[in-house]
Amino acid sequence: MFTGSIPALVTPFCDGTFSESHFRALVDWQIEQGSSALVPCGTTGEAPTLSFDEHYRVISICIEQAAGRVPVIAGCGSNDTATAVRHMEFAKAEGAAAALVVAPYYNRPNQDGIYAHYAHLAEKSDLPIIVYNVPARTVTDIQPATLARLAEIPTIVGVKDASGQIARVGEHRLGCGVDFCQLSGNDDMALAFNAAGGVGCISVTANVAPKLCAEFQSACANGDYQLARELNDRLHPLHTALFTDASPGPVKYAMTRVIQGFPEEMRLPLIPASAASKATVDAALEIAGLI
């Protein structure tokens, strides 16, 4: 259902307020550069710091500005199941193609609780769900056997896997079926992930290098792994640099280097990237040929 380079969009702020004009321009640029879908209100979009009204405004503007040119996968996750239902209801009404739903964080449910969470969401909404597994942030790890159970639910159509375990791509193919949509959640592992059976990446790097990331994903889809490796060599230092400080600090800084006037502002408790991180980002941007 979803393939290719899919940026997890940053949320631009000016003077503490969501900047609609910068965000609309970002959506247009991403589509023009070849991104195959868009994800607003993910982790990179600082969703935990957004009010309900802001969260919904970001989703609404993304869908409106995309205007059907690419699908929008709305960030709808929460550690409160009822809140996730509310997010999905809004996203469905606005015309989102799917919901990206992170595993419940902080509460630390067991595997049956994880299953019950997603099953309840699927019962309450027919919006397709991409399960997001990111144990480094949630503490909870969705085991392959649990994902296989979830894949039996018709509206649970894929996974954004940021477990860091490439072997799981094969496990998920066997447990969930070869048509289950597997998207990498780690840019630096996207090459191996695709070779193992993945079909794309929900990407941080694509915020700042959308054309290169789209070309990389296209090369993988076409089985041209020589070209894919060459593109990955250009992108790899950037993949690393964008996590040399708390994300999305480094990527917001990187965007000020490639998009004139793009705001670097963050929301507390996150702060802008350190000087050392910025120097690493600058060096990586030069290697990628972006500055």
Tab-separated table of C-alpha atoms in Angstrom:
chain	number	residue	atom	x	y	z
A	1	MET	CA	0.000	0.000	0.000
A	2	PHE	CA	2.864	2.387	0.827
A	3	THR	CA	6.344	2.305	-0.658
A	4	GLY	CA	9.387	4.470	-1.260
A	5	SER	CA	10.705	7.488	0.615
A	6	ILE	CA	8.216	8.795	3.173
A	7	PRO	CA	9.410	11.732	5.282
A	8	ALA	CA	8.323	11.982	8.893
A	9	LEU	CA	7.825	15.727	8.569
A	10	VAL	CA	9.224	18.243	11.025
A	11	THR	CA	6.770	20.767	12.440
A	12	PRO	CA	8.046	24.334	11.912
A	13	PHE	CA	7.536	26.830	14.731
A	14	CYS	CA	7.925	30.612	14.725
A	15	ASP	CA	7.746	32.465	18.055
A	16	GLY	CA	6.214	29.419	19.708
A	17	THR	CA	3.467	28.992	17.133
A	18	PHE	CA	3.023	26.434	14.364
A	19	SER	CA	4.099	28.114	11.120
A	20	GLU	CA	1.491	27.133	8.540
A	21	SER	CA	3.251	28.946	5.689
A	22	HIS	CA	6.557	27.126	6.207
A	23	PHE	CA	4.738	23.813	6.545
A	24	ARG	CA	2.735	24.272	3.340
A	25	ALA	CA	5.929	25.118	1.457
A	26	LEU	CA	7.599	22.037	2.953
A	27	VAL	CA	4.760	19.778	1.794
A	28	ASP	CA	4.994	21.155	-1.755
A	29	TRP	CA	8.775	20.782	-1.830
A	30	GLN	CA	8.639	17.199	-0.576
A	31	ILE	CA	6.179	16.200	-3.280
A	32	GLU	CA	8.135	17.999	-6.005
A	33	GLN	CA	11.323	16.226	-4.895
A	34	GLY	CA	9.778	12.759	-5.211
A	35	SER	CA	8.571	11.739	-1.753
A	36	SER	CA	5.939	9.042	-2.149
A	37	ALA	CA	3.861	9.814	0.959
A	38	LEU	CA	3.969	12.147	3.954
A	39	VAL	CA	3.774	11.594	7.709
A	40	PRO	CA	2.715	14.587	9.822
A	41	CYS	CA	2.682	14.483	13.633
A	42	GLY	CA	5.239	11.761	14.148
A	43	THR	CA	8.145	11.836	16.592
A	44	THR	CA	10.178	14.026	14.226
A	45	GLY	CA	7.200	16.389	14.122
A	46	GLU	CA	7.437	16.858	17.909
A	47	ALA	CA	3.920	15.498	18.270
A	48	PRO	CA	4.193	15.036	22.070
A	49	THR	CA	4.487	18.827	22.426
A	50	LEU	CA	1.440	19.666	20.279
A	51	SER	CA	-1.951	20.482	21.736
A	52	PHE	CA	-4.954	18.618	20.344
A	53	ASP	CA	-5.864	21.652	18.243
A	54	GLU	CA	-2.328	21.979	16.877
A	55	HIS	CA	-2.057	18.258	16.215
A	56	TYR	CA	-5.234	18.314	14.165
A	57	ARG	CA	-4.296	21.532	12.376
A	58	VAL	CA	-0.985	20.030	11.231
A	59	ILE	CA	-2.751	16.924	9.898
A	60	SER	CA	-5.462	18.984	8.214
A	61	ILE	CA	-3.023	21.326	6.482
A	62	CYS	CA	-0.833	18.443	5.326
A	63	ILE	CA	-3.813	16.717	3.705
A	64	GLU	CA	-5.131	19.952	2.242
A	65	GLN	CA	-1.769	20.988	0.788
A	66	ALA	CA	-0.951	17.518	-0.553
A	67	ALA	CA	-4.301	17.679	-2.363
A	68	GLY	CA	-4.276	14.012	-3.306
A	69	ARG	CA	-0.851	14.154	-4.976
A	70	VAL	CA	0.563	11.695	-2.437
A	71	PRO	CA	-1.087	9.837	0.451
A	72	VAL	CA	-0.859	11.229	3.975
A	73	ILE	CA	-0.209	8.832	6.847
A	74	ALA	CA	-1.290	10.750	9.922
A	75	GLY	CA	0.491	10.298	13.232
A	76	CYS	CA	-2.238	9.065	15.574
A	77	GLY	CA	-0.367	7.269	18.331
A	78	SER	CA	-0.878	7.719	22.052
A	79	ASN	CA	-0.262	5.767	25.228
A	80	ASP	CA	-3.966	6.348	25.930
A	81	THR	CA	-6.070	4.108	23.695
A	82	ALA	CA	-9.071	6.446	23.809
A	83	THR	CA	-6.919	9.360	22.631
A	84	ALA	CA	-5.557	7.292	19.762
A	85	VAL	CA	-9.158	6.502	18.754
A	86	ARG	CA	-9.938	10.222	18.788
A	87	HIS	CA	-6.899	10.985	16.624
A	88	MET	CA	-7.876	8.296	14.117
A	89	GLU	CA	-11.442	9.550	13.897
A	90	PHE	CA	-10.184	13.022	13.029
A	91	ALA	CA	-7.613	11.759	10.518
A	92	LYS	CA	-10.221	9.586	8.780
A	93	ALA	CA	-12.672	12.487	8.517
A	94	GLU	CA	-9.967	14.742	7.035
A	95	GLY	CA	-9.049	12.224	4.351
A	96	ALA	CA	-5.857	10.613	5.621
A	97	ALA	CA	-4.861	7.434	3.800
A	98	ALA	CA	-3.728	5.690	6.985
A	99	ALA	CA	-2.731	6.192	10.601
A	100	LEU	CA	0.766	5.688	11.980
A	101	VAL	CA	0.254	4.352	15.495
A	102	VAL	CA	3.177	3.957	17.859
A	103	ALA	CA	3.179	1.225	20.478
A	104	PRO	CA	1.818	2.516	23.802
A	105	TYR	CA	4.697	4.181	25.639
A	106	TYR	CA	5.265	4.674	29.380
A	107	ASN	CA	2.426	2.313	30.376
A	108	ARG	CA	4.540	-0.682	29.260
A	109	PRO	CA	1.718	-3.130	28.404
A	110	ASN	CA	2.569	-6.773	27.867
A	111	GLN	CA	2.164	-8.401	24.451
A	112	ASP	CA	-1.519	-9.179	25.019
A	113	GLY	CA	-2.073	-5.567	26.045
A	114	ILE	CA	-0.346	-4.343	22.884
A	115	TYR	CA	-2.573	-6.606	20.818
A	116	ALA	CA	-5.680	-5.398	22.652
A	117	HIS	CA	-4.699	-1.751	22.054
A	118	TYR	CA	-4.385	-2.122	18.283
A	119	ALA	CA	-7.374	-4.461	18.000
A	120	HIS	CA	-9.527	-1.876	19.770
A	121	LEU	CA	-8.358	0.853	17.376
A	122	ALA	CA	-9.180	-1.354	14.404
A	123	GLU	CA	-12.596	-2.106	15.852
A	124	LYS	CA	-13.391	1.597	16.310
A	125	SER	CA	-12.093	2.808	12.937
A	126	ASP	CA	-11.648	1.331	9.478
A	127	LEU	CA	-8.726	3.672	8.724
A	128	PRO	CA	-5.719	1.522	7.734
A	129	ILE	CA	-3.103	1.281	10.475
A	130	ILE	CA	0.688	1.227	10.183
A	131	VAL	CA	2.031	-0.188	13.438
A	132	TYR	CA	5.098	1.709	14.686
A	133	ASN	CA	7.572	-0.275	16.755
A	134	VAL	CA	10.328	1.860	18.309
A	135	PRO	CA	11.468	0.185	21.539
A	136	ALA	CA	14.205	2.785	22.180
A	137	ARG	CA	11.478	5.369	22.792
A	138	THR	CA	8.547	3.319	24.075
A	139	VAL	CA	10.432	0.657	26.099
A	140	THR	CA	7.775	-1.760	24.837
A	141	ASP	CA	8.901	-4.021	21.973
A	142	ILE	CA	6.251	-5.515	19.682
A	143	GLN	CA	7.359	-9.093	19.204
A	144	PRO	CA	7.092	-10.745	15.755
A	145	ALA	CA	4.465	-13.193	17.031
A	146	THR	CA	2.310	-10.280	18.230
A	147	LEU	CA	2.671	-8.466	14.908
A	148	ALA	CA	1.683	-11.674	13.116
A	149	ARG	CA	-1.536	-11.750	15.181
A	150	LEU	CA	-2.194	-8.109	14.386
A	151	ALA	CA	-1.608	-8.697	10.666
A	152	GLU	CA	-4.653	-10.963	10.660
A	153	ILE	CA	-6.801	-7.853	11.254
A	154	PRO	CA	-7.677	-6.570	7.761
A	155	THR	CA	-7.075	-2.860	8.474
A	156	ILE	CA	-3.638	-3.387	10.035
A	157	VAL	CA	-1.650	-3.198	6.834
A	158	GLY	CA	1.988	-2.618	7.726
A	159	VAL	CA	4.750	-1.789	10.154
A	160	LYS	CA	7.293	0.967	10.616
A	161	ASP	CA	10.042	-1.073	12.209
A	162	ALA	CA	12.608	0.863	14.229
A	163	SER	CA	13.616	-2.120	16.343
A	164	GLY	CA	17.064	-2.088	14.739
A	165	GLN	CA	16.843	-5.837	14.120
A	166	ILE	CA	17.158	-6.561	10.397
A	167	ALA	CA	16.373	-10.248	10.946
A	168	ARG	CA	12.838	-9.238	11.821
A	169	VAL	CA	12.104	-8.367	8.186
A	170	GLY	CA	12.333	-12.061	7.378
A	171	GLU	CA	10.408	-13.029	10.499
A	172	HIS	CA	7.654	-10.602	9.576
A	173	ARG	CA	7.489	-11.899	6.003
A	174	LEU	CA	6.923	-15.398	7.355
A	175	GLY	CA	4.512	-14.354	10.101
A	176	CYS	CA	2.582	-11.538	8.415
A	177	GLY	CA	2.781	-12.514	4.747
A	178	VAL	CA	4.824	-11.115	1.885
A	179	ASP	CA	2.205	-8.468	1.092
A	180	PHE	CA	2.344	-6.944	4.579
A	181	CYS	CA	3.895	-3.477	4.146
A	182	GLN	CA	7.284	-3.313	5.860
A	183	LEU	CA	8.814	0.162	6.160
A	184	SER	CA	12.121	0.862	7.845
A	185	GLY	CA	12.122	3.300	10.727
A	186	ASN	CA	15.898	3.704	10.614
A	187	ASP	CA	17.488	5.551	7.691
A	188	ASP	CA	20.886	4.001	8.307
A	189	MET	CA	19.428	0.496	7.976
A	190	ALA	CA	17.173	1.135	4.973
A	191	LEU	CA	19.537	-0.510	2.469
A	192	ALA	CA	19.701	-3.799	4.343
A	193	PHE	CA	16.029	-3.538	5.291
A	194	ASN	CA	14.956	-3.272	1.645
A	195	ALA	CA	17.292	-6.057	0.558
A	196	ALA	CA	15.659	-8.290	3.164
A	197	GLY	CA	12.154	-7.550	1.885
A	198	GLY	CA	11.204	-4.029	2.977
A	199	VAL	CA	9.508	-1.638	0.566
A	200	GLY	CA	10.509	1.787	1.859
A	201	CYS	CA	11.375	4.011	4.786
A	202	ILE	CA	9.536	6.474	6.998
A	203	SER	CA	12.507	8.766	7.093
A	204	VAL	CA	14.075	11.588	9.074
A	205	THR	CA	16.753	12.248	6.445
A	206	ALA	CA	14.143	12.727	3.710
A	207	ASN	CA	13.170	16.008	5.384
A	208	VAL	CA	16.435	17.542	4.214
A	209	ALA	CA	17.407	15.279	1.294
A	210	PRO	CA	14.091	14.241	-0.274
A	211	LYS	CA	15.369	13.825	-3.837
A	212	LEU	CA	18.351	11.664	-2.855
A	213	CYS	CA	16.199	9.543	-0.544
A	214	ALA	CA	13.573	9.072	-3.275
A	215	GLU	CA	16.260	8.088	-5.794
A	216	PHE	CA	17.733	5.645	-3.275
A	217	GLN	CA	14.368	4.005	-2.661
A	218	SER	CA	13.681	3.826	-6.397
A	219	ALA	CA	17.009	2.088	-6.991
A	220	CYS	CA	16.160	-0.485	-4.308
A	221	ALA	CA	12.705	-1.076	-5.784
A	222	ASN	CA	14.264	-1.611	-9.215
A	223	GLY	CA	16.805	-4.074	-7.828
A	224	ASP	CA	19.697	-1.780	-8.753
A	225	TYR	CA	21.674	-2.264	-5.576
A	226	GLN	CA	24.883	-0.920	-7.080
A	227	LEU	CA	23.216	2.476	-7.514
A	228	ALA	CA	21.475	2.095	-4.162
A	229	ARG	CA	24.843	1.557	-2.441
A	230	GLU	CA	26.332	4.591	-4.184
A	231	LEU	CA	23.452	6.778	-3.044
A	232	ASN	CA	23.594	5.278	0.432
A	233	ASP	CA	27.295	6.150	0.646
A	234	ARG	CA	26.390	9.797	0.024
A	235	LEU	CA	23.539	9.717	2.537
A	236	HIS	CA	25.047	7.598	5.297
A	237	PRO	CA	27.035	10.379	7.027
A	238	LEU	CA	23.846	12.454	7.082
A	239	HIS	CA	21.840	9.577	8.556
A	240	THR	CA	24.370	9.496	11.405
A	241	ALA	CA	24.740	13.266	11.785
A	242	LEU	CA	21.008	13.827	12.214
A	243	PHE	CA	21.139	11.838	15.465
A	244	THR	CA	24.224	13.450	17.014
A	245	ASP	CA	21.868	15.347	19.312
A	246	ALA	CA	18.250	14.960	20.394
A	247	SER	CA	16.044	14.654	17.308
A	248	PRO	CA	14.743	16.690	15.567
A	249	GLY	CA	17.300	19.327	16.605
A	250	PRO	CA	19.935	18.338	14.033
A	251	VAL	CA	17.465	17.899	11.164
A	252	LYS	CA	15.838	21.253	11.851
A	253	TYR	CA	19.283	22.837	11.726
A	254	ALA	CA	20.052	20.966	8.491
A	255	MET	CA	16.902	22.360	6.937
A	256	THR	CA	18.021	25.915	7.668
A	257	ARG	CA	21.085	25.115	5.549
A	258	VAL	CA	19.149	23.854	2.521
A	259	ILE	CA	15.933	25.939	2.707
A	260	GLN	CA	16.459	29.649	3.100
A	261	GLY	CA	14.503	31.083	6.014
A	262	PHE	CA	13.365	27.750	7.444
A	263	PRO	CA	12.901	28.112	11.225
A	264	GLU	CA	15.137	26.130	13.554
A	265	GLU	CA	12.917	26.694	16.595
A	266	MET	CA	12.147	23.746	18.864
A	267	ARG	CA	9.684	23.182	21.687
A	268	LEU	CA	10.810	22.436	25.208
A	269	PRO	CA	11.951	20.076	26.541
A	270	LEU	CA	13.892	19.853	23.264
A	271	ILE	CA	16.421	22.548	22.407
A	272	PRO	CA	18.407	23.347	19.252
A	273	ALA	CA	21.330	21.120	18.314
A	274	SER	CA	24.728	21.725	19.916
A	275	ALA	CA	27.589	23.401	18.073
A	276	ALA	CA	29.374	20.066	17.724
A	277	SER	CA	26.269	18.454	16.247
A	278	LYS	CA	25.833	21.327	13.795
A	279	ALA	CA	29.430	20.971	12.619
A	280	THR	CA	28.853	17.266	11.997
A	281	VAL	CA	25.656	18.038	10.077
A	282	ASP	CA	27.472	20.613	7.928
A	283	ALA	CA	30.155	18.090	7.019
A	284	ALA	CA	27.550	15.465	6.145
A	285	LEU	CA	25.574	17.907	3.999
A	286	GLU	CA	28.739	18.622	2.026
A	287	ILE	CA	29.368	14.907	1.458
A	288	ALA	CA	25.810	14.508	0.250
A	289	GLY	CA	26.286	17.448	-2.119
A	290	LEU	CA	23.467	19.431	-0.526
A	291	ILE	CA	25.519	22.526	0.342
